[in-house]
Short mmCIF file of C-alpha atoms and ligand atoms in Angstrom, two decimals:
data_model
loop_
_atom_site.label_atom_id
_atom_site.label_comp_id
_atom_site.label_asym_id
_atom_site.label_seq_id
_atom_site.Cartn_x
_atom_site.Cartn_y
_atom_site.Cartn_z
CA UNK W 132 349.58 -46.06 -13.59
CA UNK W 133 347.75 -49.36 -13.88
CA UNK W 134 344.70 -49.29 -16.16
CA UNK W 135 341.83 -47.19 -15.77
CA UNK W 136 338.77 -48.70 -14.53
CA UNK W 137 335.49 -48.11 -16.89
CA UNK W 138 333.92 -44.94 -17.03
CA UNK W 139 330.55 -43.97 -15.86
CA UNK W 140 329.73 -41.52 -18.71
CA UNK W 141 329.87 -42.55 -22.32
CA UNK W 142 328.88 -40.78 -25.44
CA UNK W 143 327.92 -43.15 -28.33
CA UNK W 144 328.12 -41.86 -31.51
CA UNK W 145 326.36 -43.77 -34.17
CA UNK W 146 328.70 -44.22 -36.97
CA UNK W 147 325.75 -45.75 -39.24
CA UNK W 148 323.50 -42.64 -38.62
CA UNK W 149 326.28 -40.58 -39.64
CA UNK W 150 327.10 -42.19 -42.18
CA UNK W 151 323.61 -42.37 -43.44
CA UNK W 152 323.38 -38.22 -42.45
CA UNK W 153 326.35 -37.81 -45.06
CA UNK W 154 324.72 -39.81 -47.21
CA UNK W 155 321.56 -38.17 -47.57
CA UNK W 156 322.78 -34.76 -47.48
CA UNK W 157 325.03 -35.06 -50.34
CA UNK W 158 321.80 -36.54 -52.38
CA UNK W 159 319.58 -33.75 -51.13
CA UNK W 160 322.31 -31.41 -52.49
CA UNK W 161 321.79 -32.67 -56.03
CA UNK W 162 324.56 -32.31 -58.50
CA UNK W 163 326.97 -30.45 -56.04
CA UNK W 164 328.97 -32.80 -53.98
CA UNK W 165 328.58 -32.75 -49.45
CA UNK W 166 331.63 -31.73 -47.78
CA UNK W 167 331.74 -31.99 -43.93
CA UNK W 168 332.13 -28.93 -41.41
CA UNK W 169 334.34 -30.90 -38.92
CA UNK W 170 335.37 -28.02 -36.70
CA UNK W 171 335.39 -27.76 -32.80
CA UNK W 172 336.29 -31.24 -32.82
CA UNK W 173 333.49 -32.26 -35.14
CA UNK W 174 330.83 -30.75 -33.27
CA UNK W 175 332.01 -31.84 -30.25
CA UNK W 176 331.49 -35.51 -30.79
CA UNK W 177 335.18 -36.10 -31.49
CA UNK W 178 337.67 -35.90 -34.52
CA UNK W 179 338.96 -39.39 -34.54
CA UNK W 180 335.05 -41.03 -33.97
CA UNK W 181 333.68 -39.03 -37.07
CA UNK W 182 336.27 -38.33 -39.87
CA UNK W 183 336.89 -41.75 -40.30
CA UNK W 184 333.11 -42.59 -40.71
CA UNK W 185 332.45 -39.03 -43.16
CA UNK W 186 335.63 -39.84 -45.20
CA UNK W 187 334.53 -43.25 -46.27
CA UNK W 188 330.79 -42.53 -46.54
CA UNK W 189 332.60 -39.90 -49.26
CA UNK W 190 333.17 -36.85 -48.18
CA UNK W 191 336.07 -34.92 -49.60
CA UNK W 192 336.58 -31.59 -48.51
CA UNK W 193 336.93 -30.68 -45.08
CA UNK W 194 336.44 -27.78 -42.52
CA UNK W 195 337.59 -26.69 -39.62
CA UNK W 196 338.04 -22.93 -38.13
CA UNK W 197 341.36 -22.83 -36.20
CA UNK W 198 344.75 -23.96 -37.61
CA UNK W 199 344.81 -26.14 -34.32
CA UNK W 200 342.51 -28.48 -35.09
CA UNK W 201 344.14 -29.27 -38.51
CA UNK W 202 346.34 -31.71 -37.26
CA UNK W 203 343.64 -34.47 -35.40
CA UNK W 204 341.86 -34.04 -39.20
CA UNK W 205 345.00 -34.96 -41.23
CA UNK W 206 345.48 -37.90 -39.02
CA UNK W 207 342.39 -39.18 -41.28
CA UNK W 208 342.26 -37.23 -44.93
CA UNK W 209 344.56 -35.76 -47.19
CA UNK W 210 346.18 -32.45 -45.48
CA UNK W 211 345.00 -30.73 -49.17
CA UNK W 212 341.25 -31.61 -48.54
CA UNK W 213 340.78 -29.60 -45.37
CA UNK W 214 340.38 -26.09 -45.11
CA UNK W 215 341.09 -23.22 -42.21
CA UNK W 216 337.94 -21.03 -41.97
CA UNK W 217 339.46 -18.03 -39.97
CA UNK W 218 342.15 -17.93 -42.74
CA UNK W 219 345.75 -16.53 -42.62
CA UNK W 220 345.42 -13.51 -39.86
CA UNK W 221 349.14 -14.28 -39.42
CA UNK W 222 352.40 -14.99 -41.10
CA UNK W 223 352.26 -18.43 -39.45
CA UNK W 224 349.20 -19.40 -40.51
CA UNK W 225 350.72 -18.77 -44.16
CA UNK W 226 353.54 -20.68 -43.54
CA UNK W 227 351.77 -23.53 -42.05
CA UNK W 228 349.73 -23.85 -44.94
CA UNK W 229 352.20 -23.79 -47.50
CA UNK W 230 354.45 -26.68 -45.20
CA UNK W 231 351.17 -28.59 -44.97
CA UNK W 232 349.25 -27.97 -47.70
CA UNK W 233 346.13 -27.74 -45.89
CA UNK W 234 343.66 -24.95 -47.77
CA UNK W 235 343.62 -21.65 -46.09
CA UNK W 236 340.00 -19.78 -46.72
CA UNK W 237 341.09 -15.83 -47.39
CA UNK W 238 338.25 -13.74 -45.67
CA UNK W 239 339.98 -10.54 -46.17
CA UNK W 240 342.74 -7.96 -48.13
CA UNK W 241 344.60 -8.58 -45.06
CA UNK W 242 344.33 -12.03 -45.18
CA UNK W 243 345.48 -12.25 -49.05
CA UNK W 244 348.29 -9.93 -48.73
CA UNK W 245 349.21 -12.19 -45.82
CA UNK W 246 348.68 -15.39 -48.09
CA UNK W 247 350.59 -13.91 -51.01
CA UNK W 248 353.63 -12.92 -49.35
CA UNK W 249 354.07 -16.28 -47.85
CA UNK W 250 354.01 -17.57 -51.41
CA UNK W 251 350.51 -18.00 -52.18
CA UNK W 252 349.19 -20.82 -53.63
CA UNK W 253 345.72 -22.50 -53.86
CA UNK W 254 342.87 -21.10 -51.69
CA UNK W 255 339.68 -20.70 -50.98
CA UNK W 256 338.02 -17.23 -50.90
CA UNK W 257 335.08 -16.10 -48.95
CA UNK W 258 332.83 -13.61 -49.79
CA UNK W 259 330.81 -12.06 -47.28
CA UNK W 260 327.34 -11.25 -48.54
CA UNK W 261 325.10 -9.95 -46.02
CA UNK W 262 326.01 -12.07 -42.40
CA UNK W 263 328.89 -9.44 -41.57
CA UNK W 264 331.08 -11.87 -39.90
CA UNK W 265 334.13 -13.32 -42.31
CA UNK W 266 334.23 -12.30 -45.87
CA UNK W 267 335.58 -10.18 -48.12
CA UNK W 268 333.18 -7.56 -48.59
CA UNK W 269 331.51 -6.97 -51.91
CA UNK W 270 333.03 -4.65 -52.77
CA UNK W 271 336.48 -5.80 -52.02
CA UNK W 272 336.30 -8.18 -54.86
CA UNK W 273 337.30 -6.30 -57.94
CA UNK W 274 340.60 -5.41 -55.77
CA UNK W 275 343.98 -6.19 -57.36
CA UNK W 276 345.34 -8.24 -54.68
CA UNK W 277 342.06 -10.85 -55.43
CA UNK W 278 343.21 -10.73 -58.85
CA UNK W 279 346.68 -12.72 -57.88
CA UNK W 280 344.83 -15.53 -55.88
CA UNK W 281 344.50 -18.96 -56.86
CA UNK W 282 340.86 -19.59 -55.97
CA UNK W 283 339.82 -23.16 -55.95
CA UNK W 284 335.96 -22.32 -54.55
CA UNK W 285 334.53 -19.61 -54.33
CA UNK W 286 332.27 -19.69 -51.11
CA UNK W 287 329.85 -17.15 -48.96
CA UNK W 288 327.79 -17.76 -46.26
CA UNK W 289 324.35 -17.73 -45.63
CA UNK W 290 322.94 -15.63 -42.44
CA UNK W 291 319.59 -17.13 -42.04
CA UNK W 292 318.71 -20.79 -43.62
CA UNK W 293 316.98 -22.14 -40.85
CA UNK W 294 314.27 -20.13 -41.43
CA UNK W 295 312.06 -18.61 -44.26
CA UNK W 296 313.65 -15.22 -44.33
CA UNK W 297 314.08 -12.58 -47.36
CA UNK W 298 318.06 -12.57 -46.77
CA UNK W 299 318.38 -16.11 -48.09
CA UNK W 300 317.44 -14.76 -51.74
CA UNK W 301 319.36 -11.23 -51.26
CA UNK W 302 322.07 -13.13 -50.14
CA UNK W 303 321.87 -15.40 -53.41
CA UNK W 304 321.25 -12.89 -55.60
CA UNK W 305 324.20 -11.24 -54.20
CA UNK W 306 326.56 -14.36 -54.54
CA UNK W 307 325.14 -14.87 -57.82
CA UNK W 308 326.47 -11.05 -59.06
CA UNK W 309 329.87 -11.80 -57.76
CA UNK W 310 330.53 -15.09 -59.16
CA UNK W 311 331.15 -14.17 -62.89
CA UNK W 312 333.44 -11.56 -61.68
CA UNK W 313 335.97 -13.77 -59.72
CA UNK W 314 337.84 -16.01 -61.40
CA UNK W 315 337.31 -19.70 -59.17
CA UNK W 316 337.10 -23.35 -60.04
CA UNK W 317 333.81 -24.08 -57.93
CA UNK W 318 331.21 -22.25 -56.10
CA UNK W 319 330.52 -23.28 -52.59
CA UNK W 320 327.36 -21.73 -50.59
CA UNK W 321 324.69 -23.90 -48.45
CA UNK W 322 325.34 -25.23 -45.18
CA UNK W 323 322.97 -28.16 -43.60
CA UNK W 324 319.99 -25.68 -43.54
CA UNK W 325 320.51 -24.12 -47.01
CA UNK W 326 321.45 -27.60 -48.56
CA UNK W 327 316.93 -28.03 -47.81
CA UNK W 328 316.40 -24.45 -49.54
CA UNK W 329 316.61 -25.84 -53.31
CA UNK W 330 319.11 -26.49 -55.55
CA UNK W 331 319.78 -22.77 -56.60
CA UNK W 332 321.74 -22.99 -53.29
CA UNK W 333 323.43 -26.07 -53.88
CA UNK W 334 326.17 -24.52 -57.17
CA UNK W 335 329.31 -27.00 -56.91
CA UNK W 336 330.04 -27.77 -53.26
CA UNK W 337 328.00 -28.13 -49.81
CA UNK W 338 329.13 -27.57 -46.62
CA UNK W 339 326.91 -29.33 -44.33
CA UNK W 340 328.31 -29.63 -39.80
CA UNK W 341 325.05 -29.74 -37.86
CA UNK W 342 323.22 -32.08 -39.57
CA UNK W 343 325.76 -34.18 -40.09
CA UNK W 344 325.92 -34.82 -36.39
CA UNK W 345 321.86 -35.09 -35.86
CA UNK W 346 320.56 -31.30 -36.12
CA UNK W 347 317.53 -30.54 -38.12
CA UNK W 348 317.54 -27.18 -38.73
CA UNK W 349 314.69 -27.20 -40.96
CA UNK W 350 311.33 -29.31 -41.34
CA UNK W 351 312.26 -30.67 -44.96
CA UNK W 352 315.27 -32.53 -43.18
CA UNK W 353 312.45 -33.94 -40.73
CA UNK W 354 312.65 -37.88 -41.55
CA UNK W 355 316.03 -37.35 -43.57
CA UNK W 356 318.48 -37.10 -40.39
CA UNK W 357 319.22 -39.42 -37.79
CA UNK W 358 320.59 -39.05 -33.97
CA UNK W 359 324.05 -39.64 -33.78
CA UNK W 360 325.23 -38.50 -30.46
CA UNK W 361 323.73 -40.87 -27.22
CA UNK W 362 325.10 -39.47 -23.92
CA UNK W 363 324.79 -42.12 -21.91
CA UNK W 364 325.89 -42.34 -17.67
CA UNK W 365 325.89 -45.00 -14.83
CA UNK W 366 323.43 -44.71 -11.80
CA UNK W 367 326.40 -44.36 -9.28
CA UNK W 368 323.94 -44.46 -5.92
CA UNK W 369 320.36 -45.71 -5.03
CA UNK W 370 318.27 -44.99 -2.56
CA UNK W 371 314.60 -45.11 -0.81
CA UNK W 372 313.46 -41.07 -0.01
CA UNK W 373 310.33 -41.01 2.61
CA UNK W 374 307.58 -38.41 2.15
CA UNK W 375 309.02 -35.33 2.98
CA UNK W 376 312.60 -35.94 2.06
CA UNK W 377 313.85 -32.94 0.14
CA UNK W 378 316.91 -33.48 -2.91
CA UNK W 379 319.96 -31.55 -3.92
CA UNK W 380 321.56 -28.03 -3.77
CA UNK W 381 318.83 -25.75 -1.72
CA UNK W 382 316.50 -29.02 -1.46
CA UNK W 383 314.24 -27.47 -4.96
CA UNK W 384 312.41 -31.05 -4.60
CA UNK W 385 310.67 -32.51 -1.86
CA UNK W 386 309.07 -36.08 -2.15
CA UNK W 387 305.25 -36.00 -1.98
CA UNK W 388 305.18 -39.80 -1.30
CA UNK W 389 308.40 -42.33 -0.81
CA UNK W 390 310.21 -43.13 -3.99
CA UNK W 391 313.03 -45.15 -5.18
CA UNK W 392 315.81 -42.44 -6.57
CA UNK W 393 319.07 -42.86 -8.42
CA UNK W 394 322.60 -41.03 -8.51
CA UNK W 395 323.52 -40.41 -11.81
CA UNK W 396 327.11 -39.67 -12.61
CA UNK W 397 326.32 -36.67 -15.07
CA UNK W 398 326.27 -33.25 -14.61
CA UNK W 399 326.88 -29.46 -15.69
CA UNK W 400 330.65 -30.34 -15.84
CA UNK W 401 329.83 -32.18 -18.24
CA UNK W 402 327.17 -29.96 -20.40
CA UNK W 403 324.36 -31.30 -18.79
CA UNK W 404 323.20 -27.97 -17.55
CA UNK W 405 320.57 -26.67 -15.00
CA UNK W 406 318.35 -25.62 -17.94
CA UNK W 407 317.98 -30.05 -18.39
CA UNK W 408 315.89 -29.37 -14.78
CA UNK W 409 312.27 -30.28 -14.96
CA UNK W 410 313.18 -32.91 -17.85
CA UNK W 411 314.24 -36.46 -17.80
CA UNK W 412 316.43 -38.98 -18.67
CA UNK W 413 315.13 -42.97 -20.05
CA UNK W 414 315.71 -46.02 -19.38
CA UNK W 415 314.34 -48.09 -22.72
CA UNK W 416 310.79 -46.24 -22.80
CA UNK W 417 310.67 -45.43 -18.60
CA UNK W 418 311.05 -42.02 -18.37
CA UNK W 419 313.09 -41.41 -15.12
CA UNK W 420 312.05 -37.24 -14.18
CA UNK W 421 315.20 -35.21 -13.01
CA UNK W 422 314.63 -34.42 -9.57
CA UNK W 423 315.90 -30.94 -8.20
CA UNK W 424 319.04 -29.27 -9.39
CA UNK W 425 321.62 -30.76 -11.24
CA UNK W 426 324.82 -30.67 -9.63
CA UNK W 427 328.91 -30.25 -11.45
CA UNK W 428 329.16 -34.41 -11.17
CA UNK W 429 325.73 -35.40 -10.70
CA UNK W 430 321.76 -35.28 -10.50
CA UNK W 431 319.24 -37.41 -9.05
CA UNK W 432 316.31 -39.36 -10.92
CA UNK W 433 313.26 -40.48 -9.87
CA UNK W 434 313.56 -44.59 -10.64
CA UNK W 435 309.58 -45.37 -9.85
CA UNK W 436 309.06 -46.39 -13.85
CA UNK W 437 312.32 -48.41 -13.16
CA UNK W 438 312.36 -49.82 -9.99
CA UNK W 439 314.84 -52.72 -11.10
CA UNK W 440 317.73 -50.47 -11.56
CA UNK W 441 320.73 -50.79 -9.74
CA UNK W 442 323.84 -48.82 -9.19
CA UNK W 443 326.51 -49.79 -12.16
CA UNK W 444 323.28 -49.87 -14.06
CA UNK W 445 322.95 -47.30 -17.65
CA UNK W 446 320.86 -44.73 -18.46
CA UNK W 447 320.00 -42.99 -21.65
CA UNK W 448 320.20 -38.69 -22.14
CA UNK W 449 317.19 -37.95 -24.39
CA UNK W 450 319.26 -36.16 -27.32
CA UNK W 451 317.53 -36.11 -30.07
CA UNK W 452 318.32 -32.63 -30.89
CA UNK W 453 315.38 -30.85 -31.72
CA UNK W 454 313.37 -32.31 -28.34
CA UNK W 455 316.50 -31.61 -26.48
CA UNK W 456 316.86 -27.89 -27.64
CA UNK W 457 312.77 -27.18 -26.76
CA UNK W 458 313.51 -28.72 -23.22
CA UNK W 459 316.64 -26.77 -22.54
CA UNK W 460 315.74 -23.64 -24.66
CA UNK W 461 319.60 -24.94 -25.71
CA UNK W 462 320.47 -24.66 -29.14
CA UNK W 463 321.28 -27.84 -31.42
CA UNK W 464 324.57 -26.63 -32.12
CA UNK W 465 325.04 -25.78 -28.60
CA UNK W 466 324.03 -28.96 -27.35
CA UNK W 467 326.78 -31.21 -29.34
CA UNK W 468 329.58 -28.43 -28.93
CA UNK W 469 328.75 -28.30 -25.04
CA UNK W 470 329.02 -32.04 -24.45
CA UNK W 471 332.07 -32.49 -22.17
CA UNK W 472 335.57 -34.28 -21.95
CA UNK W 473 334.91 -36.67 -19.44
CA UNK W 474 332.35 -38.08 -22.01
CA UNK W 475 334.60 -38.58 -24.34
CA UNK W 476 337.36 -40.40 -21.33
CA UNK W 477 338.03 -43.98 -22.43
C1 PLP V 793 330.18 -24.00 -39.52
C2 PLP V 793 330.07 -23.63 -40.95
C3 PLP V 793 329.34 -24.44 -41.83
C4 PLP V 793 328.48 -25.59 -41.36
O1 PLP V 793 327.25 -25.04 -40.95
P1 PLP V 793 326.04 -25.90 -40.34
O2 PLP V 793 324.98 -24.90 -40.09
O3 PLP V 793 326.56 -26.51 -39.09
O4 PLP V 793 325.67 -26.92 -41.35
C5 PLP V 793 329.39 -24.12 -43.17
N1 PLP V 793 330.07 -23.04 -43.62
C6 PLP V 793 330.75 -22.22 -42.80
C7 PLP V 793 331.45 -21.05 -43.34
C8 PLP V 793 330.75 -22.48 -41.44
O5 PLP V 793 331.38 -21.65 -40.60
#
């Protein structure tokens, strides 16, 4: 094939903000160094943009869920600085990790028996202390088979750190109880949320994804986190509608007065969904209102702020998160994870 031409859709990620994010979440965590969640392809903004960027900023301990996405990470860091979070369900998994050395994270008695029959080796062990997803329950802990691990940290999970609930203290005071009972060389609990609840969340290791990547879970991160991820797409088609012209799937928007419109080449294929209708995209400070539905490949913007736009010309997606998630009713994490491949085509 001869070479591609140019895209029309583009994500920018901004490696300084990132860097920066990093940055300021491993100072707000105090005397406990960051990590970086880097799962689901770093939050969907892409392996190979973002480890580079978090592993010289200065992160050192990396996390991802499947065993699939271990090799993109270890393209960029040491295979024994990333971790597995779903852990050895299988004999593979074991097997992979003692070939690769990458960390598995033992969630279960299952999971350890698996580990130690492979061989064992260094791990990481999660204790589950209220969010009943993965974790070795409480009362799991004292078991023999926990006794034979060799438990590097020593990690749970917090269930609610985006907001000011009672569980983040139960579940602290429950971490707390276990610690002294498990023998561990660090103590890993606060993701980006919990890393803003105080340092009696912070012990020896944070484990920080959304914010990383532009979230702000919580208001004390307000002013400390930066955008990183800038969908950006090409006006493919302009035209002039009349008064009366009606636009898109089941015509939802009919022009009060004649307007200059543009095609944009973005749309729910590409995790732009139909909950972005009724908001709009920019060009510099123009707002440019979404006009009807959006469409798999496409919607339609109203160009009267920008009348000088042409086709081949850019546009900007408003994502900084928290704006973006009250417009969509989205999540933050859902609106990085959803952004599409063709985004991401060079
Ligand atoms: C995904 C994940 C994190 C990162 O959480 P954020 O809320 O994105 O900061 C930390 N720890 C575990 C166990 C996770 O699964």
């Amino acid at each position: 094939m001869p070479d591609k031409p140019s895209p029309t859709l583009r994500l920018a990620i901004d490696k300084d903000a990132l860097a920066h994010n990093w940055r300021a979440l491993d100072r707000m965590s105090g005397a406990a160094n960051a990590g970086a969640a880097v799962k689901a392809d770093c939050y969907g903004l892409g392996v190979d943009s973002c480890v580079p960027v978090l592993r010289d900023a200065g992160a050192k301990q990396f996390f991802v869920a499947h065993w699939s996405e271990v090799e993109a990470v270890a393209r960029h860091v040491p295979a024994a600085s990333i971790s597995v979070l779903h852990g050895t369900v299988k004999p593979d998994d074991a097997t992979f990790a003692r070939a690769t050395g990458v960390i598995p994270i033992i969630n279960s008695l299952h999971q350890a028996q698996v580990w130690l029959e492979a061989g064992g080796g260094p791990c990481h062990l999660m204790v589950d202390t209220g969010i009943n997803r993965l974790g070795l329950s409480m009362h799991e802990v004292g078991d023999p088979l926990i006794g034979h691990l060799e438990i590097d940290v020593l990690m749970s999970h917090l269930a609610c750190a985006d907001e000011d609930s009672a569980m983040n203290g139960e579940q602290l005071a429950a971490f707390r109880a276990i610690i002294p009972t498990v023998r561990h060389k660090s103590v890993s609990f606060a993701n980006s949320a919990g890393i803003a609840l105080g340092s009696d969340y912070h012990f020896d290791l944070t484990r920080p994804g959304l914010s990383l990547y532009g979230g702000i879970p919580r208001a004390e991160l307000e002013g400390e986190i930066r955008q990183v991820a800038m969908p950006q797409a090409a006006i493919i088609q302009t035209r002039r509608l009349a008064a009366g012209d009606r636009v898109g799937y089941n015509a939802t928007f009919t022009a009060s007065s004649a307007m200059p419109v543009g095609v944009v080449s973005l749309g729910y294929a590409d995790g732009f969904l139909r909950s972005w209708a009724g908001g709009h995209l920019l060009h510099g400070n123009a707002a440019l209102p979404i006009l009807g539905k959006v469409s798999m490949d496409m919607i339609v913007v109203d160009l009267s702020q920008a009348p000088d736009l042409r086709e081949g010309d850019w546009v900007d997606v408003p994502y900084f998160l928290p704006d973006a998630a009250q417009q969509t009713s989205l999540g933050q994490y859902e609106l990085l994870t959803i952004l599409g491949s063709r985004l991401k085509a060079r």
